[in-house]
Tab-separated table of N, CA, C and O in Angstrom:
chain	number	residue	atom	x	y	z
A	44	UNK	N	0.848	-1.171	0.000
A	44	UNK	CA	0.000	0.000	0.000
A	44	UNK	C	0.890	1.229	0.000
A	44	UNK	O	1.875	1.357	0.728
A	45	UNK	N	0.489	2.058	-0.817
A	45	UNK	CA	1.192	3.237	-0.683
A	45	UNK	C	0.503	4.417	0.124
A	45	UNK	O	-0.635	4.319	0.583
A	46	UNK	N	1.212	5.415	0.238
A	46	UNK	CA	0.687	6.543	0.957
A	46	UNK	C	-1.102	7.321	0.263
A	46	UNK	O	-2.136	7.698	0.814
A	47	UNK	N	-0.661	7.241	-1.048
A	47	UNK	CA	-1.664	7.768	-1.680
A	47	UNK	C	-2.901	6.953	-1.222
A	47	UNK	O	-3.975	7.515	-1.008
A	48	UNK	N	-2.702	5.407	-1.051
A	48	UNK	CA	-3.898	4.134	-1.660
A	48	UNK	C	-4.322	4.548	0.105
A	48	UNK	O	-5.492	4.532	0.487
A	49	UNK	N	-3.213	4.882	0.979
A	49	UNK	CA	-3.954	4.815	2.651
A	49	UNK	C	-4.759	5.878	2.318
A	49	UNK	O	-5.952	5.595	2.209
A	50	UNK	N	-4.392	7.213	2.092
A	50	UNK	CA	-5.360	8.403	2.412
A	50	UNK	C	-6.671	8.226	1.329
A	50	UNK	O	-7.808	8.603	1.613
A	51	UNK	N	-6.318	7.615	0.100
A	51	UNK	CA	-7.463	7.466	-0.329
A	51	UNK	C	-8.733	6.254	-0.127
A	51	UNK	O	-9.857	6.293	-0.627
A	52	UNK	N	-8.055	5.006	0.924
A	52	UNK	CA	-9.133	4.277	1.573
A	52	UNK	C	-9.677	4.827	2.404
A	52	UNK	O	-10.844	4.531	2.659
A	53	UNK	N	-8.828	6.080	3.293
A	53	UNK	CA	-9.404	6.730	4.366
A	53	UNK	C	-10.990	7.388	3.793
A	53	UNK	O	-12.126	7.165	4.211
A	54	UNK	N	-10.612	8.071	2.930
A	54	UNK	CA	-11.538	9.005	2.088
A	54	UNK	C	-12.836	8.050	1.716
A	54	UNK	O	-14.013	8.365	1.892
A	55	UNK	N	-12.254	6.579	1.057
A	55	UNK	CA	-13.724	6.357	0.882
A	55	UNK	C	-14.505	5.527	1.765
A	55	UNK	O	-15.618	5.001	1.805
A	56	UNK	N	-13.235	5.651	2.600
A	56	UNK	CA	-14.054	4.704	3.630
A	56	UNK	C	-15.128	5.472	4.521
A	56	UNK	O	-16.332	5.291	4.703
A	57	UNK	N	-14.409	6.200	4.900
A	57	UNK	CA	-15.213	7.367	6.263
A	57	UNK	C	-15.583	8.484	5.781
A	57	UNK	O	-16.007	9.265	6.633
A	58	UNK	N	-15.579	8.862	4.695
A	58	UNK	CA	-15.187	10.407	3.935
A	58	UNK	C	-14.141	11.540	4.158
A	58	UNK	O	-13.281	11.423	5.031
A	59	UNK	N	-14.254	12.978	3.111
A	59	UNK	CA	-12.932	13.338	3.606
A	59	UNK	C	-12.753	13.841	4.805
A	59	UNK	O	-11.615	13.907	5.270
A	60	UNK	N	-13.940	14.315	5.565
A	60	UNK	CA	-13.820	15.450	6.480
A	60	UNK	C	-13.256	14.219	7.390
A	60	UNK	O	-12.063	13.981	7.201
A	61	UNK	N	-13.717	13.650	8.054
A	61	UNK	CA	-14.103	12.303	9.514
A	61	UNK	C	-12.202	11.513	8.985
A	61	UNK	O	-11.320	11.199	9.783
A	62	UNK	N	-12.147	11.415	7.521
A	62	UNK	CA	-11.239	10.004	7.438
A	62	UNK	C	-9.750	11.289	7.836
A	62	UNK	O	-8.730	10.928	8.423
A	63	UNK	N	-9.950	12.474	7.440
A	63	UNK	CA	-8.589	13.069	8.033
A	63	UNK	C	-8.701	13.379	9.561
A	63	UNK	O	-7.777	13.151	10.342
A	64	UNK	N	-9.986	13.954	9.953
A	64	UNK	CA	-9.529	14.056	11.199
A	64	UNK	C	-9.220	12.100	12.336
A	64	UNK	O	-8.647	11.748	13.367
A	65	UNK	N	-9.971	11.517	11.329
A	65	UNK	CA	-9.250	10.267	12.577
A	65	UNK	C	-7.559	10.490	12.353
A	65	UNK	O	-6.733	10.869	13.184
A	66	UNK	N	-7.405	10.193	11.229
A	66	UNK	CA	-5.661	10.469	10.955
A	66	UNK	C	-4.909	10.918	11.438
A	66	UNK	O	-3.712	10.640	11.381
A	67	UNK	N	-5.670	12.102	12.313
A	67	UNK	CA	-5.058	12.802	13.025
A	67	UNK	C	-4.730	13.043	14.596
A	67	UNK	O	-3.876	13.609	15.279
A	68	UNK	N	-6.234	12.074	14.813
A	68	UNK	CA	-6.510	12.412	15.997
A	68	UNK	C	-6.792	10.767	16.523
A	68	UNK	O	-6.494	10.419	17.665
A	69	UNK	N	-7.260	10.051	15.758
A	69	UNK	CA	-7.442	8.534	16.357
A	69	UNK	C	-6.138	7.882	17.223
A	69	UNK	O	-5.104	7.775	16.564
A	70	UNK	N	-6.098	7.540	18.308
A	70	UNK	CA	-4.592	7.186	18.714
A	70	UNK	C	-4.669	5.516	19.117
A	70	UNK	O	-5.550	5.003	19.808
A	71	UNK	N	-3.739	4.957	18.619
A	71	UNK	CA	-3.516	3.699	18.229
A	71	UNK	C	-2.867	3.076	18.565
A	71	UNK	O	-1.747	3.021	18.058
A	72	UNK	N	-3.308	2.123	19.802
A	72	UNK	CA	-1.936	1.071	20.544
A	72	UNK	C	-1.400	0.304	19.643
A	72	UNK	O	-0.414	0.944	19.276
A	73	UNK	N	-1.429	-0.528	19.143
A	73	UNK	CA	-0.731	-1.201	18.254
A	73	UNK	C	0.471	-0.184	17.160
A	73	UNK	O	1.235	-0.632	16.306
A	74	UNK	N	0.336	0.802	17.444
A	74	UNK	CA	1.006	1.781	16.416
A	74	UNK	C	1.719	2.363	17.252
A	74	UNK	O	2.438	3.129	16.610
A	75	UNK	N	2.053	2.486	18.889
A	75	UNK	CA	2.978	2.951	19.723
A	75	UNK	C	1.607	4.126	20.717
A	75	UNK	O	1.827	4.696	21.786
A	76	UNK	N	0.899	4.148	20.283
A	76	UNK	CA	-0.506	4.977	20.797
A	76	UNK	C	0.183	6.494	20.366
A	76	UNK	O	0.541	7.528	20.928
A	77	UNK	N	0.122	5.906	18.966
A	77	UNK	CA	0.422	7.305	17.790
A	77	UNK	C	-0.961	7.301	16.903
A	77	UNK	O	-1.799	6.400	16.930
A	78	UNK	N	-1.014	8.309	16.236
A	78	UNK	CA	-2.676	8.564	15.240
A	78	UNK	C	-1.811	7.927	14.115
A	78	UNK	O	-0.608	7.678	14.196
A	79	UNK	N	-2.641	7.701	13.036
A	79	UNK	CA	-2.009	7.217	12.319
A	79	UNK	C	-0.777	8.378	11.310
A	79	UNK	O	0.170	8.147	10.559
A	80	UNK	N	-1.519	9.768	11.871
A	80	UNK	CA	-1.074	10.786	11.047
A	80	UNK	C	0.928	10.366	11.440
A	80	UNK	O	1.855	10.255	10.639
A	81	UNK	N	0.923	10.246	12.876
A	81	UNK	CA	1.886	10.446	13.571
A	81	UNK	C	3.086	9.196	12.822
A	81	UNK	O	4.172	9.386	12.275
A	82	UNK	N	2.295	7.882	13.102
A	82	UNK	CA	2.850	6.429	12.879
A	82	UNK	C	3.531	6.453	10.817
A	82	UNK	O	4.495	5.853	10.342
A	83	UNK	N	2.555	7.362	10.140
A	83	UNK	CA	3.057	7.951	8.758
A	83	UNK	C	4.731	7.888	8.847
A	83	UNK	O	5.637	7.098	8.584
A	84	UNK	N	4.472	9.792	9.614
A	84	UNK	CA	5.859	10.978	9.554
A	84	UNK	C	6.818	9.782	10.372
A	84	UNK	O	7.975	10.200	10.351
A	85	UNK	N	6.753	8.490	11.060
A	85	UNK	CA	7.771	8.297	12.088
A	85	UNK	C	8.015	7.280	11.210
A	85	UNK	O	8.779	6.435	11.676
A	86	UNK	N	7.588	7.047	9.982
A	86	UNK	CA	8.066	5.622	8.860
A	86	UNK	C	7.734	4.685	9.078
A	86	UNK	O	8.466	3.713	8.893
A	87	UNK	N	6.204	4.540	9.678
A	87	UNK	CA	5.428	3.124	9.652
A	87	UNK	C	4.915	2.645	8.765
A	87	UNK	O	3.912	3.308	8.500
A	88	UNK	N	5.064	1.591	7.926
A	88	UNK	CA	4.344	1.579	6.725
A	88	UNK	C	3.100	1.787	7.072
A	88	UNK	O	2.510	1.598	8.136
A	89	UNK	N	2.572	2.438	5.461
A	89	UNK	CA	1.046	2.611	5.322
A	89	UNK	C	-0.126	1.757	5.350
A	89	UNK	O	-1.306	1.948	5.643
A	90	UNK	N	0.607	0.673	4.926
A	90	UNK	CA	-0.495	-1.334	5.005
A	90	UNK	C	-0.425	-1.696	6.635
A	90	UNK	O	-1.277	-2.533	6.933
A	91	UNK	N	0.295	-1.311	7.613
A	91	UNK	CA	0.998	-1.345	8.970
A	91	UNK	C	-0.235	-0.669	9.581
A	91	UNK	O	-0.936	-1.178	10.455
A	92	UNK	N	-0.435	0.623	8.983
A	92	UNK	CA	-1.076	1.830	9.636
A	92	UNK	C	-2.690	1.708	9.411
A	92	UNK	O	-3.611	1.736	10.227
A	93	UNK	N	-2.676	1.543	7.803
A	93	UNK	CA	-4.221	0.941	7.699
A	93	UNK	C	-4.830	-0.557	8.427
A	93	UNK	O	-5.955	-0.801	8.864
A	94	UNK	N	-3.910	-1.203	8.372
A	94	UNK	CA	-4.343	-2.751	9.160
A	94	UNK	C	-4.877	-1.975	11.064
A	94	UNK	O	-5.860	-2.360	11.697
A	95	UNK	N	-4.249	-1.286	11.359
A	95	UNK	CA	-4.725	-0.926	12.685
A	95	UNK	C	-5.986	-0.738	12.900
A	95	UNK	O	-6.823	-1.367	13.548
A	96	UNK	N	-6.037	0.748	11.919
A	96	UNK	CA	-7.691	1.203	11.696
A	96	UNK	C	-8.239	0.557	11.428
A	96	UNK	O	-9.111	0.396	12.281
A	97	UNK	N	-8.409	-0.448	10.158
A	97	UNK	CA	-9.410	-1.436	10.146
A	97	UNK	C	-10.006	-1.965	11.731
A	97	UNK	O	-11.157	-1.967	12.167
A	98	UNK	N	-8.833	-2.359	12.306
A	98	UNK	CA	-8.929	-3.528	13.374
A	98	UNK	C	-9.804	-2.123	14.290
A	98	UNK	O	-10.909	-2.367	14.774
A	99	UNK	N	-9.380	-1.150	14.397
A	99	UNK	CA	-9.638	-0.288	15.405
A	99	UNK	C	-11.133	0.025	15.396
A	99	UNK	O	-11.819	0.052	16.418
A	100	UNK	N	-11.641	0.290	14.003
A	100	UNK	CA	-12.826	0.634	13.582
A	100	UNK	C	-13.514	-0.543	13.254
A	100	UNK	O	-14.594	-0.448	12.671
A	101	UNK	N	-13.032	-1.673	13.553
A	101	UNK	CA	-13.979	-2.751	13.014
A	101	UNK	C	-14.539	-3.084	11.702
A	101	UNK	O	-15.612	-3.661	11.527
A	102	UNK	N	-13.747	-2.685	10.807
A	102	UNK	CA	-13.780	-2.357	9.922
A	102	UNK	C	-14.045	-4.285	9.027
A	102	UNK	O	-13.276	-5.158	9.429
A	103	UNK	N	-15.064	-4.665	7.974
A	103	UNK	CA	-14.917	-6.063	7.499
A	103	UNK	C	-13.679	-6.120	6.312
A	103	UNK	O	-12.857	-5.267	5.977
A	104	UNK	N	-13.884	-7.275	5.916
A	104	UNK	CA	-12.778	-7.417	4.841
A	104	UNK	C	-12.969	-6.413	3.621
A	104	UNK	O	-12.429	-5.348	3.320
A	105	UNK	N	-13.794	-7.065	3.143
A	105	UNK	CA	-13.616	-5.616	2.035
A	105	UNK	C	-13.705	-4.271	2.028
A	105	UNK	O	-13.609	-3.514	1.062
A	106	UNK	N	-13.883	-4.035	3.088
A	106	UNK	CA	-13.272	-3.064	3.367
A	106	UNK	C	-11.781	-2.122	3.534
A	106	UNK	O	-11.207	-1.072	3.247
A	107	UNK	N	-11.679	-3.750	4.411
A	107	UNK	CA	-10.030	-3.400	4.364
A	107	UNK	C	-8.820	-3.642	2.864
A	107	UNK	O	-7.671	-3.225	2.716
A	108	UNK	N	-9.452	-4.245	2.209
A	108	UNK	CA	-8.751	-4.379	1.105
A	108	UNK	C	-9.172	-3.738	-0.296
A	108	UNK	O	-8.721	-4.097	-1.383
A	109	UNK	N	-10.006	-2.843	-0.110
A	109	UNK	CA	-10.478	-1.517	-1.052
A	109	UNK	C	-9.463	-1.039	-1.698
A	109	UNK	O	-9.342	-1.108	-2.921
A	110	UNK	N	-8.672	-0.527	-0.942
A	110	UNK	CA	-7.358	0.191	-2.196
A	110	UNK	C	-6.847	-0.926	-2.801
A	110	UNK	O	-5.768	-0.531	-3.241
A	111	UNK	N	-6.983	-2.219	-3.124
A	111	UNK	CA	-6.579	-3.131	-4.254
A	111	UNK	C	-7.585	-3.581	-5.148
A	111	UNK	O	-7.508	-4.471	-5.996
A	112	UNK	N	-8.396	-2.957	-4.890
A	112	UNK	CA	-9.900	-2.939	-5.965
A	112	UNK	C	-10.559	-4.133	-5.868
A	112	UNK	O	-11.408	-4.514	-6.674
A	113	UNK	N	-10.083	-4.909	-4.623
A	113	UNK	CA	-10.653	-6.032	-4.454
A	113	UNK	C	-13.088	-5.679	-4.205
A	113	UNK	O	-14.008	-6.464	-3.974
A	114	UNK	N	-13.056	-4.815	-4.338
A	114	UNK	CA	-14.051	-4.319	-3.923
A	114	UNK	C	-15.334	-4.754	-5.466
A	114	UNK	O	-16.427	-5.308	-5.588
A	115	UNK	N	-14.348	-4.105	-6.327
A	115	UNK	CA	-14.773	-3.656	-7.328
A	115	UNK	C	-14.682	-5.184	-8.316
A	115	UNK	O	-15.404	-5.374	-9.295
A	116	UNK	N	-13.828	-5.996	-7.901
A	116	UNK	CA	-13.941	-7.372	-8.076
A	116	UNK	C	-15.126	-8.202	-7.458
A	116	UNK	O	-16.009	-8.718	-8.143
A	117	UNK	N	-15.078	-8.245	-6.627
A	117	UNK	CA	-16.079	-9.354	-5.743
A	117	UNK	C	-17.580	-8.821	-6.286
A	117	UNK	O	-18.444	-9.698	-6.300
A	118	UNK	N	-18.103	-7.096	-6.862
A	118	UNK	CA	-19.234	-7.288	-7.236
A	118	UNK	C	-19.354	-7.866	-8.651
A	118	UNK	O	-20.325	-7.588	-9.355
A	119	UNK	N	-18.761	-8.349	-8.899
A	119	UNK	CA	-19.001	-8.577	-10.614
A	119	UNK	C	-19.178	-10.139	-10.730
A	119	UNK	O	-19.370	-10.658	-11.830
């Protein structure tokens, strides 16, 4: 996952306003109880950082695997 594919699962996951402020503000044990904004700038990978949130938000599978278009597969 790249940086772009995290902020843009954020976006469609939660939308833009909600998916930046968790980014910013969600704080995350598994990530050092950094936001993810933080766990980014300190060189955590981005698949590292999104696997949290999923877990954090409860997020289901396809969900979590949206930025590989697995989404857009499974309806067809």
């Amino acid at each position: 996952m790249k940086h772009s594919e995290f902020r843009q699962a954020l976006e469609e996951t939660f939308g833009s306003a909600y998916g930046r402020t968790l980014a910013a503000e969600l704080v995350l044990l598994p990530l050092g109880n950094r936001t993810p904004d933080q766990a980014l700038a300190d060189g955590v990978p981005p698949q590292e950082v999104w696997d949290a949130v999923c877990e954090e938000m409860e997020l289901d599978e396809r969900v979590r695997w949206r930025h590989r278009g697995t989404l857009d597969r499974k309806r067809r």
